[in-house]
């Protein structure tokens, strides 16, 4: 696998813009079940209750994305990684801003260390 090129400041800003344009987080994985969306694995703005609510006992406006809607087969990825995909999507809403902040901090530290007037040890 090839090593990807480092992100430019512009690319980092674009990723940050995309992140800020999304539904506010945190996001959570929820498992819901009903006659219209059997075995629904979703990304939601509210945590899973563990009750596998059936529509209309959950508010559809809380759902950000779905990685499995089994009956009818609306969403059903071939490799059966719907739980893993939902967890990745949900975590991305919290993780991407943290990664952006860490990249910027590391760049600042690196620039300070390599600046011409930086003290050498």
mmCIF file of C-alpha atoms in Angstrom:
data_model
loop_
_atom_site.group_PDB
_atom_site.id
_atom_site.type_symbol
_atom_site.label_atom_id
_atom_site.label_comp_id
_atom_site.label_asym_id
_atom_site.label_seq_id
_atom_site.Cartn_x
_atom_site.Cartn_y
_atom_site.Cartn_z
ATOM 1 C CA UNK A 1 0.000 0.000 0.000
ATOM 2 C CA UNK A 2 1.351 3.386 -0.990
ATOM 3 C CA UNK A 3 1.877 6.007 1.682
ATOM 4 C CA UNK A 4 -0.567 8.868 1.060
ATOM 5 C CA UNK A 5 0.708 12.382 0.606
ATOM 6 C CA UNK A 6 0.479 14.589 3.719
ATOM 7 C CA UNK A 7 -2.552 16.849 3.892
ATOM 8 C CA UNK A 8 -2.028 20.420 2.833
ATOM 9 C CA UNK A 9 -3.371 23.220 5.014
ATOM 10 C CA UNK A 10 -6.054 23.804 2.370
ATOM 11 C CA UNK A 11 -7.124 20.144 2.402
ATOM 12 C CA UNK A 12 -7.238 20.171 6.186
ATOM 13 C CA UNK A 13 -9.436 23.286 6.074
ATOM 14 C CA UNK A 14 -11.742 21.580 3.527
ATOM 15 C CA UNK A 15 -12.119 18.535 5.787
ATOM 16 C CA UNK A 16 -12.858 20.815 8.721
ATOM 17 C CA UNK A 17 -15.494 22.668 6.675
ATOM 18 C CA UNK A 18 -17.149 19.401 5.678
ATOM 19 C CA UNK A 19 -17.176 18.268 9.298
ATOM 20 C CA UNK A 20 -18.641 21.533 10.579
ATOM 21 C CA UNK A 21 -21.409 21.356 7.955
ATOM 22 C CA UNK A 22 -22.697 18.019 9.298
ATOM 23 C CA UNK A 23 -25.349 17.433 11.925
ATOM 24 C CA UNK A 24 -23.833 18.303 15.318
ATOM 25 C CA UNK A 25 -22.423 15.405 17.318
ATOM 26 C CA UNK A 26 -21.879 13.306 19.152
ATOM 27 C CA UNK A 27 -23.272 10.505 17.008
ATOM 28 C CA UNK A 28 -24.112 6.999 18.196
ATOM 29 C CA UNK A 29 -24.881 3.597 16.724
ATOM 30 C CA UNK A 30 -28.487 2.519 17.216
ATOM 31 C CA UNK A 31 -30.177 -0.759 16.434
ATOM 32 C CA UNK A 32 -33.838 -0.328 15.580
ATOM 33 C CA UNK A 33 -36.383 -2.803 14.284
ATOM 34 C CA UNK A 34 -39.747 -2.442 12.650
ATOM 35 C CA UNK A 35 -41.946 -3.853 9.907
ATOM 36 C CA UNK A 36 -40.601 -1.351 7.356
ATOM 37 C CA UNK A 37 -36.908 -1.420 8.244
ATOM 38 C CA UNK A 38 -36.155 -4.819 9.734
ATOM 39 C CA UNK A 39 -32.806 -4.920 11.538
ATOM 40 C CA UNK A 40 -32.038 -1.256 11.039
ATOM 41 C CA UNK A 41 -28.460 -0.385 12.034
ATOM 42 C CA UNK A 42 -28.293 3.388 12.126
ATOM 43 C CA UNK A 43 -26.155 6.320 13.119
ATOM 44 C CA UNK A 44 -28.167 8.596 15.384
ATOM 45 C CA UNK A 45 -27.916 11.792 17.386
ATOM 46 C CA UNK A 46 -29.155 9.848 20.439
ATOM 47 C CA UNK A 47 -27.600 6.783 22.078
ATOM 48 C CA UNK A 48 -29.055 3.327 21.645
ATOM 49 C CA UNK A 49 -31.564 2.426 24.343
ATOM 50 C CA UNK A 50 -31.117 -1.328 23.931
ATOM 51 C CA UNK A 51 -34.840 -1.702 23.295
ATOM 52 C CA UNK A 52 -34.687 -2.039 19.481
ATOM 53 C CA UNK A 53 -37.529 0.433 19.102
ATOM 54 C CA UNK A 54 -39.953 0.041 16.259
ATOM 55 C CA UNK A 55 -41.268 2.950 14.246
ATOM 56 C CA UNK A 56 -43.045 5.189 15.284
ATOM 57 C CA UNK A 57 -41.438 4.766 18.723
ATOM 58 C CA UNK A 58 -38.281 6.493 17.498
ATOM 59 C CA UNK A 59 -37.994 9.853 15.831
ATOM 60 C CA UNK A 60 -36.716 9.448 12.280
ATOM 61 C CA UNK A 61 -35.195 12.950 12.522
ATOM 62 C CA UNK A 62 -32.587 11.520 14.936
ATOM 63 C CA UNK A 63 -31.184 9.217 12.239
ATOM 64 C CA UNK A 64 -28.103 10.525 10.413
ATOM 65 C CA UNK A 65 -27.301 7.425 8.341
ATOM 66 C CA UNK A 66 -28.142 3.735 8.023
ATOM 67 C CA UNK A 67 -25.777 0.879 7.290
ATOM 68 C CA UNK A 68 -28.355 -1.904 7.286
ATOM 69 C CA UNK A 69 -32.016 -1.930 6.335
ATOM 70 C CA UNK A 70 -32.580 -5.609 5.727
ATOM 71 C CA UNK A 71 -36.249 -5.853 4.827
ATOM 72 C CA UNK A 72 -36.765 -4.639 2.212
ATOM 73 C CA UNK A 73 -33.100 -4.687 1.202
ATOM 74 C CA UNK A 74 -32.585 -0.934 1.032
ATOM 75 C CA UNK A 75 -29.161 -0.880 2.672
ATOM 76 C CA UNK A 76 -27.166 -4.104 3.020
ATOM 77 C CA UNK A 77 -23.445 -4.007 2.203
ATOM 78 C CA UNK A 78 -22.050 -7.168 0.586
ATOM 79 C CA UNK A 79 -19.323 -7.800 3.188
ATOM 80 C CA UNK A 80 -21.807 -7.715 6.110
ATOM 81 C CA UNK A 81 -19.809 -5.081 7.989
ATOM 82 C CA UNK A 82 -22.830 -2.890 8.751
ATOM 83 C CA UNK A 83 -22.076 -2.722 12.493
ATOM 84 C CA UNK A 84 -18.430 -1.837 11.878
ATOM 85 C CA UNK A 85 -19.369 0.744 9.237
ATOM 86 C CA UNK A 86 -21.935 2.349 11.556
ATOM 87 C CA UNK A 87 -19.364 2.543 14.364
ATOM 88 C CA UNK A 88 -16.821 4.148 12.014
ATOM 89 C CA UNK A 89 -19.325 6.744 10.772
ATOM 90 C CA UNK A 90 -20.526 7.565 14.281
ATOM 91 C CA UNK A 91 -16.975 7.883 15.618
ATOM 92 C CA UNK A 92 -15.882 10.016 12.662
ATOM 93 C CA UNK A 93 -18.134 12.867 13.869
ATOM 94 C CA UNK A 94 -16.154 13.061 17.112
ATOM 95 C CA UNK A 95 -12.750 11.824 15.881
ATOM 96 C CA UNK A 96 -12.207 14.017 12.826
ATOM 97 C CA UNK A 97 -12.307 17.328 14.733
ATOM 98 C CA UNK A 98 -9.882 15.864 17.287
ATOM 99 C CA UNK A 99 -7.526 14.665 14.551
ATOM 100 C CA UNK A 100 -7.612 18.063 12.843
ATOM 101 C CA UNK A 101 -6.748 19.775 16.127
ATOM 102 C CA UNK A 102 -3.894 17.311 16.762
ATOM 103 C CA UNK A 103 -2.467 17.791 13.254
ATOM 104 C CA UNK A 104 -2.518 21.553 13.693
ATOM 105 C CA UNK A 105 -0.848 21.313 17.115
ATOM 106 C CA UNK A 106 1.878 19.011 15.796
ATOM 107 C CA UNK A 107 2.484 21.314 12.841
ATOM 108 C CA UNK A 108 2.829 24.298 15.201
ATOM 109 C CA UNK A 109 5.289 22.403 17.382
ATOM 110 C CA UNK A 110 7.277 21.304 14.355
ATOM 111 C CA UNK A 111 7.355 24.839 12.937
ATOM 112 C CA UNK A 112 8.479 26.236 16.298
ATOM 113 C CA UNK A 113 11.229 23.624 16.542
ATOM 114 C CA UNK A 114 12.494 24.206 12.996
ATOM 115 C CA UNK A 115 12.175 27.998 12.978
ATOM 116 C CA UNK A 116 15.514 29.731 12.257
ATOM 117 C CA UNK A 117 15.542 31.455 15.645
ATOM 118 C CA UNK A 118 14.618 28.300 17.608
ATOM 119 C CA UNK A 119 17.072 27.305 20.281
ATOM 120 C CA UNK A 120 19.120 24.205 19.592
ATOM 121 C CA UNK A 121 19.864 21.687 22.278
#
